[in-house]
Tab-separated table of C-alpha atoms in Angstrom:
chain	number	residue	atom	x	y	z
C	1	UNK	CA	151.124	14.127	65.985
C	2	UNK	CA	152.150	12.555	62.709
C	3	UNK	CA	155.205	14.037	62.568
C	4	UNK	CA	156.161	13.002	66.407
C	5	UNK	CA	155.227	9.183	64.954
C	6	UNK	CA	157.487	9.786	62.689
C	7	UNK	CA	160.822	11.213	64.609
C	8	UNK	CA	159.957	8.429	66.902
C	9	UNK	CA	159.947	6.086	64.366
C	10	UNK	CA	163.334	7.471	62.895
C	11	UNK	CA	165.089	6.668	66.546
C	12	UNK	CA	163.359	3.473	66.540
C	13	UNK	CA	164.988	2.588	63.648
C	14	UNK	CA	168.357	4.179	64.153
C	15	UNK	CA	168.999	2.440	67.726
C	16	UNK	CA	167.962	-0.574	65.919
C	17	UNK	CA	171.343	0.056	63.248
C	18	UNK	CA	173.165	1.091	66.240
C	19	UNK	CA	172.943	-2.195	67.978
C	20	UNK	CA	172.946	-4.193	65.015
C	21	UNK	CA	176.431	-2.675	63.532
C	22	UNK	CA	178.158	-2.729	67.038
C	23	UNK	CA	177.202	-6.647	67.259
C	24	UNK	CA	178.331	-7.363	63.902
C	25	UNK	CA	181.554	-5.664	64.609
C	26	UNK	CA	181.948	-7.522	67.989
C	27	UNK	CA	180.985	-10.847	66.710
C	28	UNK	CA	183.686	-10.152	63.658
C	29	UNK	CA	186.493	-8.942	65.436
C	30	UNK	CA	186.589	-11.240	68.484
C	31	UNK	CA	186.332	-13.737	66.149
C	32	UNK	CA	189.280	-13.210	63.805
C	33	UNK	CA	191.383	-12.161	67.459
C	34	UNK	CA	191.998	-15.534	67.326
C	35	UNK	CA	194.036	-16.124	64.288
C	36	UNK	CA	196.027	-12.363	65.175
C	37	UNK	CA	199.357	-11.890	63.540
C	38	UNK	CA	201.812	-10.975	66.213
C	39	UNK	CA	204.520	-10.092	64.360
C	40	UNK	CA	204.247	-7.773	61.213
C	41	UNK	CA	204.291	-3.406	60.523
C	42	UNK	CA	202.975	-0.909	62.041
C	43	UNK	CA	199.938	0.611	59.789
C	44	UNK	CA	198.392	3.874	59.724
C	45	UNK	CA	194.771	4.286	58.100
C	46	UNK	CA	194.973	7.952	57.364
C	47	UNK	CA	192.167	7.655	54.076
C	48	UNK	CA	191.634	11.656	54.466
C	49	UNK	CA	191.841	14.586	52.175
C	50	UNK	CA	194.497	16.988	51.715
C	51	UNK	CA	194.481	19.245	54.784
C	52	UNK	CA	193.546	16.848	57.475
C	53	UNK	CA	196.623	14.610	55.401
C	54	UNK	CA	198.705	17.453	56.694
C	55	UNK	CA	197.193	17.414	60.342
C	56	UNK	CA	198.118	13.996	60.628
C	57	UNK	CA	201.926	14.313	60.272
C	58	UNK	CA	202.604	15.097	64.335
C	59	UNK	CA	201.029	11.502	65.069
C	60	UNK	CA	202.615	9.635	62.447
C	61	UNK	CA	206.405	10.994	63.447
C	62	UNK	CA	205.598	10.465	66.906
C	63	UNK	CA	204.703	6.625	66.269
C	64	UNK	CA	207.655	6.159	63.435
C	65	UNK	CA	209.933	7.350	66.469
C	66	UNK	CA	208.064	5.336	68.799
C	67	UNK	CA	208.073	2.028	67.257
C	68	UNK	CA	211.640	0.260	65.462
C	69	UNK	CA	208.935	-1.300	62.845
C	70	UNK	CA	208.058	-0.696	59.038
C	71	UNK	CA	205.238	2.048	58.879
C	72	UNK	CA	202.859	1.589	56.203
C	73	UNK	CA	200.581	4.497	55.307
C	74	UNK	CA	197.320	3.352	53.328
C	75	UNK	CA	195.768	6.739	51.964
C	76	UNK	CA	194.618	7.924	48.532
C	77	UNK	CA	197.248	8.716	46.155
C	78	UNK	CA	196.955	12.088	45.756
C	79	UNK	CA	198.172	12.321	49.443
C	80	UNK	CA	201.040	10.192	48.957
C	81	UNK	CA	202.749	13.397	47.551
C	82	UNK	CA	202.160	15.246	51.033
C	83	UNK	CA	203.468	12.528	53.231
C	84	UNK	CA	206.767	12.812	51.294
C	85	UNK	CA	207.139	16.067	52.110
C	86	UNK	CA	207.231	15.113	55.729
C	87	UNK	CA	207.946	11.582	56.358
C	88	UNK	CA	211.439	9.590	55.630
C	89	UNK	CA	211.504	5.652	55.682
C	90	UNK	CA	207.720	5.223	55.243
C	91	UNK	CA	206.162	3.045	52.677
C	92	UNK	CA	202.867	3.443	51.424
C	93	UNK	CA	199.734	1.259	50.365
C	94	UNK	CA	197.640	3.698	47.848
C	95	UNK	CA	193.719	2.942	47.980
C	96	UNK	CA	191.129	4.499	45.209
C	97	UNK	CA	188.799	6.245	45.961
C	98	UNK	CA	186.680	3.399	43.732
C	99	UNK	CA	187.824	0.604	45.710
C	100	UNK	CA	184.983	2.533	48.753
C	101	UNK	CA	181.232	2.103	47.846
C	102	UNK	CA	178.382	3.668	48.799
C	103	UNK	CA	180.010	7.398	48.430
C	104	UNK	CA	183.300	6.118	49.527
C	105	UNK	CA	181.240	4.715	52.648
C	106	UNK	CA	182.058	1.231	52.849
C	107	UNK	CA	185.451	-0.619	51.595
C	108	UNK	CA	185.337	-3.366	49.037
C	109	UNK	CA	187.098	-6.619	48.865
C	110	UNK	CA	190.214	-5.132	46.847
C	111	UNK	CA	190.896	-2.367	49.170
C	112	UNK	CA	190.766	-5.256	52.833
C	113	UNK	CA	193.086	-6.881	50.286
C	114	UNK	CA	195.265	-4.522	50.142
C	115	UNK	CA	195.540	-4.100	53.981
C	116	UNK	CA	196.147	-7.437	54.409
C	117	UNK	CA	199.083	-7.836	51.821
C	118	UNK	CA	200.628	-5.206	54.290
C	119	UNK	CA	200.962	-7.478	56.918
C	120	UNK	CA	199.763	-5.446	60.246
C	121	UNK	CA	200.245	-6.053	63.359
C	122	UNK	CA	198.918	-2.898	64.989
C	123	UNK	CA	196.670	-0.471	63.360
C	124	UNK	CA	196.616	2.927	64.269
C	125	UNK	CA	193.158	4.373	62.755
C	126	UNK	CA	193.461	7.836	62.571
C	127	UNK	CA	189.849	8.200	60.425
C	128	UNK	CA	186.966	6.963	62.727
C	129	UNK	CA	184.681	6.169	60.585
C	130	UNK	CA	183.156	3.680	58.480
C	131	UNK	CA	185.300	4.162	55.430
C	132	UNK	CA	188.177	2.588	57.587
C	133	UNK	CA	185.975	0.838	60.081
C	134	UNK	CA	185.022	-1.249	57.509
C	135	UNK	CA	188.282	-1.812	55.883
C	136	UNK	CA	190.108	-2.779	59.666
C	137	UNK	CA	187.314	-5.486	60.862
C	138	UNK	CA	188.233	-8.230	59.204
C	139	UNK	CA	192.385	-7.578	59.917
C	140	UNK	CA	194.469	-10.243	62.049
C	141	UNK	CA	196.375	-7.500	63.497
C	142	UNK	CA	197.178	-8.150	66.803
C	143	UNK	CA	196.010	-4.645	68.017
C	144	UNK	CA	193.575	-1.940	66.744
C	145	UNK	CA	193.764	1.662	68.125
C	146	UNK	CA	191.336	4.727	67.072
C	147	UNK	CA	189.529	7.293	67.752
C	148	UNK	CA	185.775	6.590	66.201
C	149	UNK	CA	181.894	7.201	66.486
C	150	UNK	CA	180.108	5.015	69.009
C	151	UNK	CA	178.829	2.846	66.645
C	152	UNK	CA	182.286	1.388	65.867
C	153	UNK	CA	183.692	0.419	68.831
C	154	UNK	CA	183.750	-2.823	68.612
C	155	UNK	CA	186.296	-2.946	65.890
C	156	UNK	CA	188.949	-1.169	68.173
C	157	UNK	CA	190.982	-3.281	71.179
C	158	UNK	CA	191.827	0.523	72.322
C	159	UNK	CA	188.319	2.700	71.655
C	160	UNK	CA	188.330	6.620	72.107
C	161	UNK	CA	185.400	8.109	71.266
C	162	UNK	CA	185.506	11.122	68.539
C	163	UNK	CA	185.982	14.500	70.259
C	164	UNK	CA	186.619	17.328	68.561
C	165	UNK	CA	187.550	19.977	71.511
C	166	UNK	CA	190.800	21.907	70.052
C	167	UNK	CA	192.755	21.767	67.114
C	168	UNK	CA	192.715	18.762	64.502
C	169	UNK	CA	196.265	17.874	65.225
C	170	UNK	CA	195.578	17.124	68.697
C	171	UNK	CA	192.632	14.782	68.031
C	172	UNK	CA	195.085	12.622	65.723
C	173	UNK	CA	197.678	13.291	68.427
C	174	UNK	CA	194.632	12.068	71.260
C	175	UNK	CA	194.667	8.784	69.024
C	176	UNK	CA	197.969	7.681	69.654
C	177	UNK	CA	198.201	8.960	73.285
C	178	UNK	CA	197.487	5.452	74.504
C	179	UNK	CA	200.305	3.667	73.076
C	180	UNK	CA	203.082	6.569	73.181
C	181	UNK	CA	203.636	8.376	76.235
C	182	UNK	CA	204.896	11.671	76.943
C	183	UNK	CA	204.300	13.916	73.349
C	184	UNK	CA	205.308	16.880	73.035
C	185	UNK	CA	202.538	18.945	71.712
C	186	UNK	CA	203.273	22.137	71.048
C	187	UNK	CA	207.097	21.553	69.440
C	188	UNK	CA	205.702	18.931	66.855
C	189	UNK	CA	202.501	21.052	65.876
C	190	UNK	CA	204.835	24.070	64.411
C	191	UNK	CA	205.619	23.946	60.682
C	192	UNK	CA	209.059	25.951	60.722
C	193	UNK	CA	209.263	28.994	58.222
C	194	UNK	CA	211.151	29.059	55.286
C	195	UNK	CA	213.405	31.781	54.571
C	196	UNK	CA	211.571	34.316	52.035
C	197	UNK	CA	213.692	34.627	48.219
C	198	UNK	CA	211.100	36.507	46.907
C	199	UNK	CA	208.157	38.760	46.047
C	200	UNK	CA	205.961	35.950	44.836
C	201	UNK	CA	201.870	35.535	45.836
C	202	UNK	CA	200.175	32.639	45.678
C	203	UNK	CA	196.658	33.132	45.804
C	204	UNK	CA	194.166	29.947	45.833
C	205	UNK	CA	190.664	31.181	45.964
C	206	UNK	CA	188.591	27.221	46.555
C	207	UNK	CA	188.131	25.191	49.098
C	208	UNK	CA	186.665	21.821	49.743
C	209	UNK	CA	183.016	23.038	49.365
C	210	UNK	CA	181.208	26.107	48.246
C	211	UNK	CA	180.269	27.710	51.719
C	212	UNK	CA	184.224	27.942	52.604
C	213	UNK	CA	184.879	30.233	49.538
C	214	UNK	CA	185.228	34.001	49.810
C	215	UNK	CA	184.422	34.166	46.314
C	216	UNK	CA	186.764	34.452	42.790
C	217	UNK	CA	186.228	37.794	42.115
C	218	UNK	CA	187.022	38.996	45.461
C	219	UNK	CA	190.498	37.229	44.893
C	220	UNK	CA	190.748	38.769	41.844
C	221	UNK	CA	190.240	41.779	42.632
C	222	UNK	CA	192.214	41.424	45.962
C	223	UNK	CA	195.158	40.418	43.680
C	224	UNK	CA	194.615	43.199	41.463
C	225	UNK	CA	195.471	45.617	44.577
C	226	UNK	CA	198.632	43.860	45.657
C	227	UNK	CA	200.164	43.989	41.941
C	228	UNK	CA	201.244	47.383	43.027
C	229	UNK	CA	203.590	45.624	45.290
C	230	UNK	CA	204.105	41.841	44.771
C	231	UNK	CA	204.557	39.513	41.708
C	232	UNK	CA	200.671	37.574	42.322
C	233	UNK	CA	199.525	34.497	40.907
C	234	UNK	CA	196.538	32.764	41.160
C	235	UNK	CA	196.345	29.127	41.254
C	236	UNK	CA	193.616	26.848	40.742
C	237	UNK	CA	192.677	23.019	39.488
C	238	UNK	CA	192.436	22.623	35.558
C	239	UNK	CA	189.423	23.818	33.944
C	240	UNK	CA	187.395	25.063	36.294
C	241	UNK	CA	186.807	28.364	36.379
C	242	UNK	CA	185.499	29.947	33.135
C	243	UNK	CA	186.551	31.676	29.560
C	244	UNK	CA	185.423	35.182	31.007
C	245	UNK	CA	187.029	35.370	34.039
C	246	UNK	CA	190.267	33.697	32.872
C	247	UNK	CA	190.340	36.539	30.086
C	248	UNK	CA	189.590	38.862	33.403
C	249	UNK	CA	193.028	37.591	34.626
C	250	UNK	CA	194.929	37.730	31.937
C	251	UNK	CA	194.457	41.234	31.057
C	252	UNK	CA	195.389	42.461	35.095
C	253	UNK	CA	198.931	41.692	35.894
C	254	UNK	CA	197.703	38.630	37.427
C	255	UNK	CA	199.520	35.411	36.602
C	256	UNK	CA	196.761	32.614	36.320
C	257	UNK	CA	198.177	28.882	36.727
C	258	UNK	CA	196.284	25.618	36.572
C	259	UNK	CA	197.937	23.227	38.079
C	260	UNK	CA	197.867	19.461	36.663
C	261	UNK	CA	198.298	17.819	39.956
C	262	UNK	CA	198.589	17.797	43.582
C	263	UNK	CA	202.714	17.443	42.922
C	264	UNK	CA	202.270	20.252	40.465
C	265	UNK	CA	200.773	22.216	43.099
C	266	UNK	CA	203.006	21.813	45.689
C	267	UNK	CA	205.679	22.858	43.045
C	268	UNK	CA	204.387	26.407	42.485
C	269	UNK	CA	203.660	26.851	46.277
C	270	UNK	CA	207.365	25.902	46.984
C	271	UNK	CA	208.439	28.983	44.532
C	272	UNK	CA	205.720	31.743	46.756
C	273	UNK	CA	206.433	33.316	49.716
C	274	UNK	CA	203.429	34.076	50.736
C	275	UNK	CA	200.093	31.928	50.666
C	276	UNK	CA	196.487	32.877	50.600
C	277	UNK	CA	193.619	31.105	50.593
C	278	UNK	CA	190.358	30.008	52.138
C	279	UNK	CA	189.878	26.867	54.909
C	280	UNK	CA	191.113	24.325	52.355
C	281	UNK	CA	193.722	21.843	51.864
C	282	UNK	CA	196.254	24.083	49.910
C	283	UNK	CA	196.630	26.235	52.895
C	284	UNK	CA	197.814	23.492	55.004
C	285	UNK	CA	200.483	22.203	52.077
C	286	UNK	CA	201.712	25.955	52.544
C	287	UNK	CA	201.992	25.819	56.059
C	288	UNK	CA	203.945	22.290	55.733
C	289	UNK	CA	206.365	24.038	53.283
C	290	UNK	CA	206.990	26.858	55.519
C	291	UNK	CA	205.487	29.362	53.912
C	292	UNK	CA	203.394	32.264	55.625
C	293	UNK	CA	199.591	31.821	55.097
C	294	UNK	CA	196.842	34.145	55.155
C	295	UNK	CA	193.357	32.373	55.921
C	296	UNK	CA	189.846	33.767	55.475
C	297	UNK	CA	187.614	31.957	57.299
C	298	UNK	CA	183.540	32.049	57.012
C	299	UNK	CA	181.712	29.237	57.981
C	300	UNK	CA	184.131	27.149	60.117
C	301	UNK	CA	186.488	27.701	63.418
C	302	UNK	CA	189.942	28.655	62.898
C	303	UNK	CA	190.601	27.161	66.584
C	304	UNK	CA	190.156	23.712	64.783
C	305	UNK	CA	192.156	23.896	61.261
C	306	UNK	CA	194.542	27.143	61.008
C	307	UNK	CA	197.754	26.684	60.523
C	308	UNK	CA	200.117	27.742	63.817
C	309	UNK	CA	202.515	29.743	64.042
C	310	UNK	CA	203.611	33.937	63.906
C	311	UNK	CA	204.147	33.683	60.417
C	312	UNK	CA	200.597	32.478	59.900
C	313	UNK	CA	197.407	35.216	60.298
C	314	UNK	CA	193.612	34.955	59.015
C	315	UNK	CA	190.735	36.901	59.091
C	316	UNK	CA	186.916	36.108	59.446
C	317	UNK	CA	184.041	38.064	59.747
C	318	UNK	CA	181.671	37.529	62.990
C	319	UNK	CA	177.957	37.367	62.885
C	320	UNK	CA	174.881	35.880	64.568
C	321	UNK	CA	175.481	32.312	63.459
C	322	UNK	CA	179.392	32.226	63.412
C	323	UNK	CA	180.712	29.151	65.312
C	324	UNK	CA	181.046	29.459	69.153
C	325	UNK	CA	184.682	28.947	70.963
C	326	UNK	CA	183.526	25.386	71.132
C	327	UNK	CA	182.142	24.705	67.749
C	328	UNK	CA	183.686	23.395	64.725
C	329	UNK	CA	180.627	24.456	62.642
C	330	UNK	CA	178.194	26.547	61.947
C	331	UNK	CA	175.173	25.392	62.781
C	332	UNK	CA	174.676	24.435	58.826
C	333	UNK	CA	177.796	22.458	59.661
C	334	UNK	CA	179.726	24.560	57.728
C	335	UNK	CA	177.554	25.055	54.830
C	336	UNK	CA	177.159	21.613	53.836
C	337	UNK	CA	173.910	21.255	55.063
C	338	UNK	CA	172.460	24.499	53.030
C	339	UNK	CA	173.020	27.911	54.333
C	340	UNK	CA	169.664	30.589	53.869
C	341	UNK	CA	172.075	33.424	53.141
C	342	UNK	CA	176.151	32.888	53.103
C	343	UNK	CA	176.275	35.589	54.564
C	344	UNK	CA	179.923	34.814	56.733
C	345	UNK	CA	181.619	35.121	53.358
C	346	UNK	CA	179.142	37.745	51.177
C	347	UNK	CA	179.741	40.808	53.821
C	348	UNK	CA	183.171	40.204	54.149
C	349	UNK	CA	184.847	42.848	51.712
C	350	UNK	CA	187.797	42.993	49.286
C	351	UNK	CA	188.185	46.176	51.395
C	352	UNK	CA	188.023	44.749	55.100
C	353	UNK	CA	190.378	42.065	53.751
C	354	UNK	CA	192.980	44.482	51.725
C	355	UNK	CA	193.611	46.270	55.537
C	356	UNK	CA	194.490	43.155	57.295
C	357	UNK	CA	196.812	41.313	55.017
C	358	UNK	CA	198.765	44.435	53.797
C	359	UNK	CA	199.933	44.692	57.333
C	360	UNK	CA	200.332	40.894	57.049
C	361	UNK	CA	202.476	41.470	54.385
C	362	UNK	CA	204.010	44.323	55.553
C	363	UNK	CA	204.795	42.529	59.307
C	364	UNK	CA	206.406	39.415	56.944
C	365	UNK	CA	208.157	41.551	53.862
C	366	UNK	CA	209.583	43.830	56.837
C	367	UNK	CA	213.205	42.348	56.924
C	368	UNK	CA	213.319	41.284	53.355
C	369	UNK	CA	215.339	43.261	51.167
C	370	UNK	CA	213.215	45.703	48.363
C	371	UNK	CA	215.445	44.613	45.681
C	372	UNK	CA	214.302	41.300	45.807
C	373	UNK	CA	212.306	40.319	42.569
């Protein structure tokens, strides 16, 4: 009985947020509609991290061919990097991560100030939620356009509600829909593949959290196996993996690099020609640069995130709790929330892995001269 109080109390009080944050917003917005600049750039919000950075690039080419206006991209700066990959004749308005309280929750006065000193006349939100909702509802711009929880709607003059039903490019792709007819989908979601100059693997064994890692050692040893055949590498962020296992690497014929810097990374991935990883951001630079990936996926949906393509394969392990066609998650979504056993990513072995991407490698290495070093 107690514990029914208290659920009931918990919807009490959420409903009671709810309504509260969608008035505010209203009251806000239609206010400062009023004073709306109608001439000015077109601005993207696209505050995300690395690999949904990448899934954004269909939408923003699609609106910088749509619209004969500056495009301003506000992001973080380690994304900046990315987008130059990609994207010609775009500026860009670099937010810290600092200038967000509340774990990066809610945007401060510096970081509205730096959306208004790029002059906007339509926004294109392309992050839903309240890290940019709450940057956006004080903006003149003339229009607002996203795709957001419920609770935000009343910041947006165009509202689409957050569904996440395919892959991650098409939701940022469903956000622009309104305002530029006719995409073509399935052209602008292919990354084309590079031609292949060498023997080089790039291995990347993290990921954004813990439950999306296979696990170090695995890589290692993983590498260890395709030394026989390839010139492997393993790349990682500085200092974070230990004394031990570094001296591990160094005595295989494993190459171990720590890269300084997101432009650092994307350096050493431009000189593979093959990529592996987990469900991380990496994976996605790699696809961007044209290089064949292989994915191992545990606790999240490759229908959502992998990159697309023939040159691209992955491999996952299926089990009681492994996300449904539909699902994005697990039902630990993805880990995050705790997961009793990891067990998605522990029974998945170097073995069952080794089988799969030597024929990967074979399938891509197939037409590639032998002499190549």
């Amino acid at each position: 009985m107690e514990i029914t109080q208290q659920l009931n109390r918990i919807k009490f009080l959420s409903k009671v947020i709810f309504t509260t944050t969608q008035s505010f917003f209203f009251i806000i917005r239609n206010s400062i509609r009023l004073f709306s600049i109608n001439e000015g750039n077109i601005v993207i919000i696209s505050l995300l991290k690395l690999g949904d950075s990448v899934f954004t690039i269909p939408a923003i080419r699609e609106i910088q061919n749509y619209y004969k206006k500056k495009i301003v991209i506000i992001c973080f700066p380690e994304s900046i990097p990315i987008f130059k990959l990609a994207l010609i004749g775009v500026s860009f308005a670099p937010v810290a991560h600092n200038n967000f309280l509340f774990n990066e929750r809610i945007a401060n006065s510096k970081a509205r100030k730096i959306l208004k000193a790029s002059n906007p006349e339509i926004i294109f939100d392309l992050n839903g939620v309240m890290t940019s909702a709450t940057l956006i509802f004080t903006s003149r711009a003339r229009l607002i356009i996203g795709m957001a929880r419920e609770q935000f709607k009343t910041v947006y003059d165009i509202y689409l509600p957050t569904k996440r039903e395919n892959h991650m490019m098409d939701m940022y792709l469903d956000t622009i829909a309104p305002l530029i007819p006719n995409i073509s989908r399935e052209l602008i979601k292919h990354f084309p593949p590079k031609d292949i100059h060498n023997r080089n693997i790039l291995i990347q064994p993290f990921a954004g959290w813990k439950a999306k890692e296979w696990n170090l050692r695995k890589f290692i040893e993983l590498g260890k196996i395709l030394t026989e055949k390839y010139n492997v590498s393993i790349v990682t962020p500085m200092n974070v993996i230990g004394a031990d296992i570094i001296t591990e690497i160094e005595e295989s014929d494993i190459t171990l690099i720590e890269a300084l810097s997101v432009d650092d990374l994307i350096l050493h991935i431009k000189n593979c020609s093959v990529f592996i990883g987990n469900d991380s951001g990496p994976i996605h630079i790699a696809d961007l640069l044209g290089k064949p990936t292989f994915c191992i996926y545990g606790p999240t949906n490759p229908k959502f995130s992998e990159p697309l393509g023939s040159h691209h394969e992955h491999c996952k392990i299926k089990i009681k709790c492994t996300p449904s066609a539909d699902e994005e998650f697990c039902f630990t979504y993805g880990g995050r929330y705790g997961c009793p056993s990891f067990e998605c990513m522990n029974t998945l072995s170097v073995k069952g892995v080794e089988k799969r991407i030597i024929l990967f490698l074979d399938k891509i290495f197939e037409n590639v001269s032998t002499e190549i070093d």
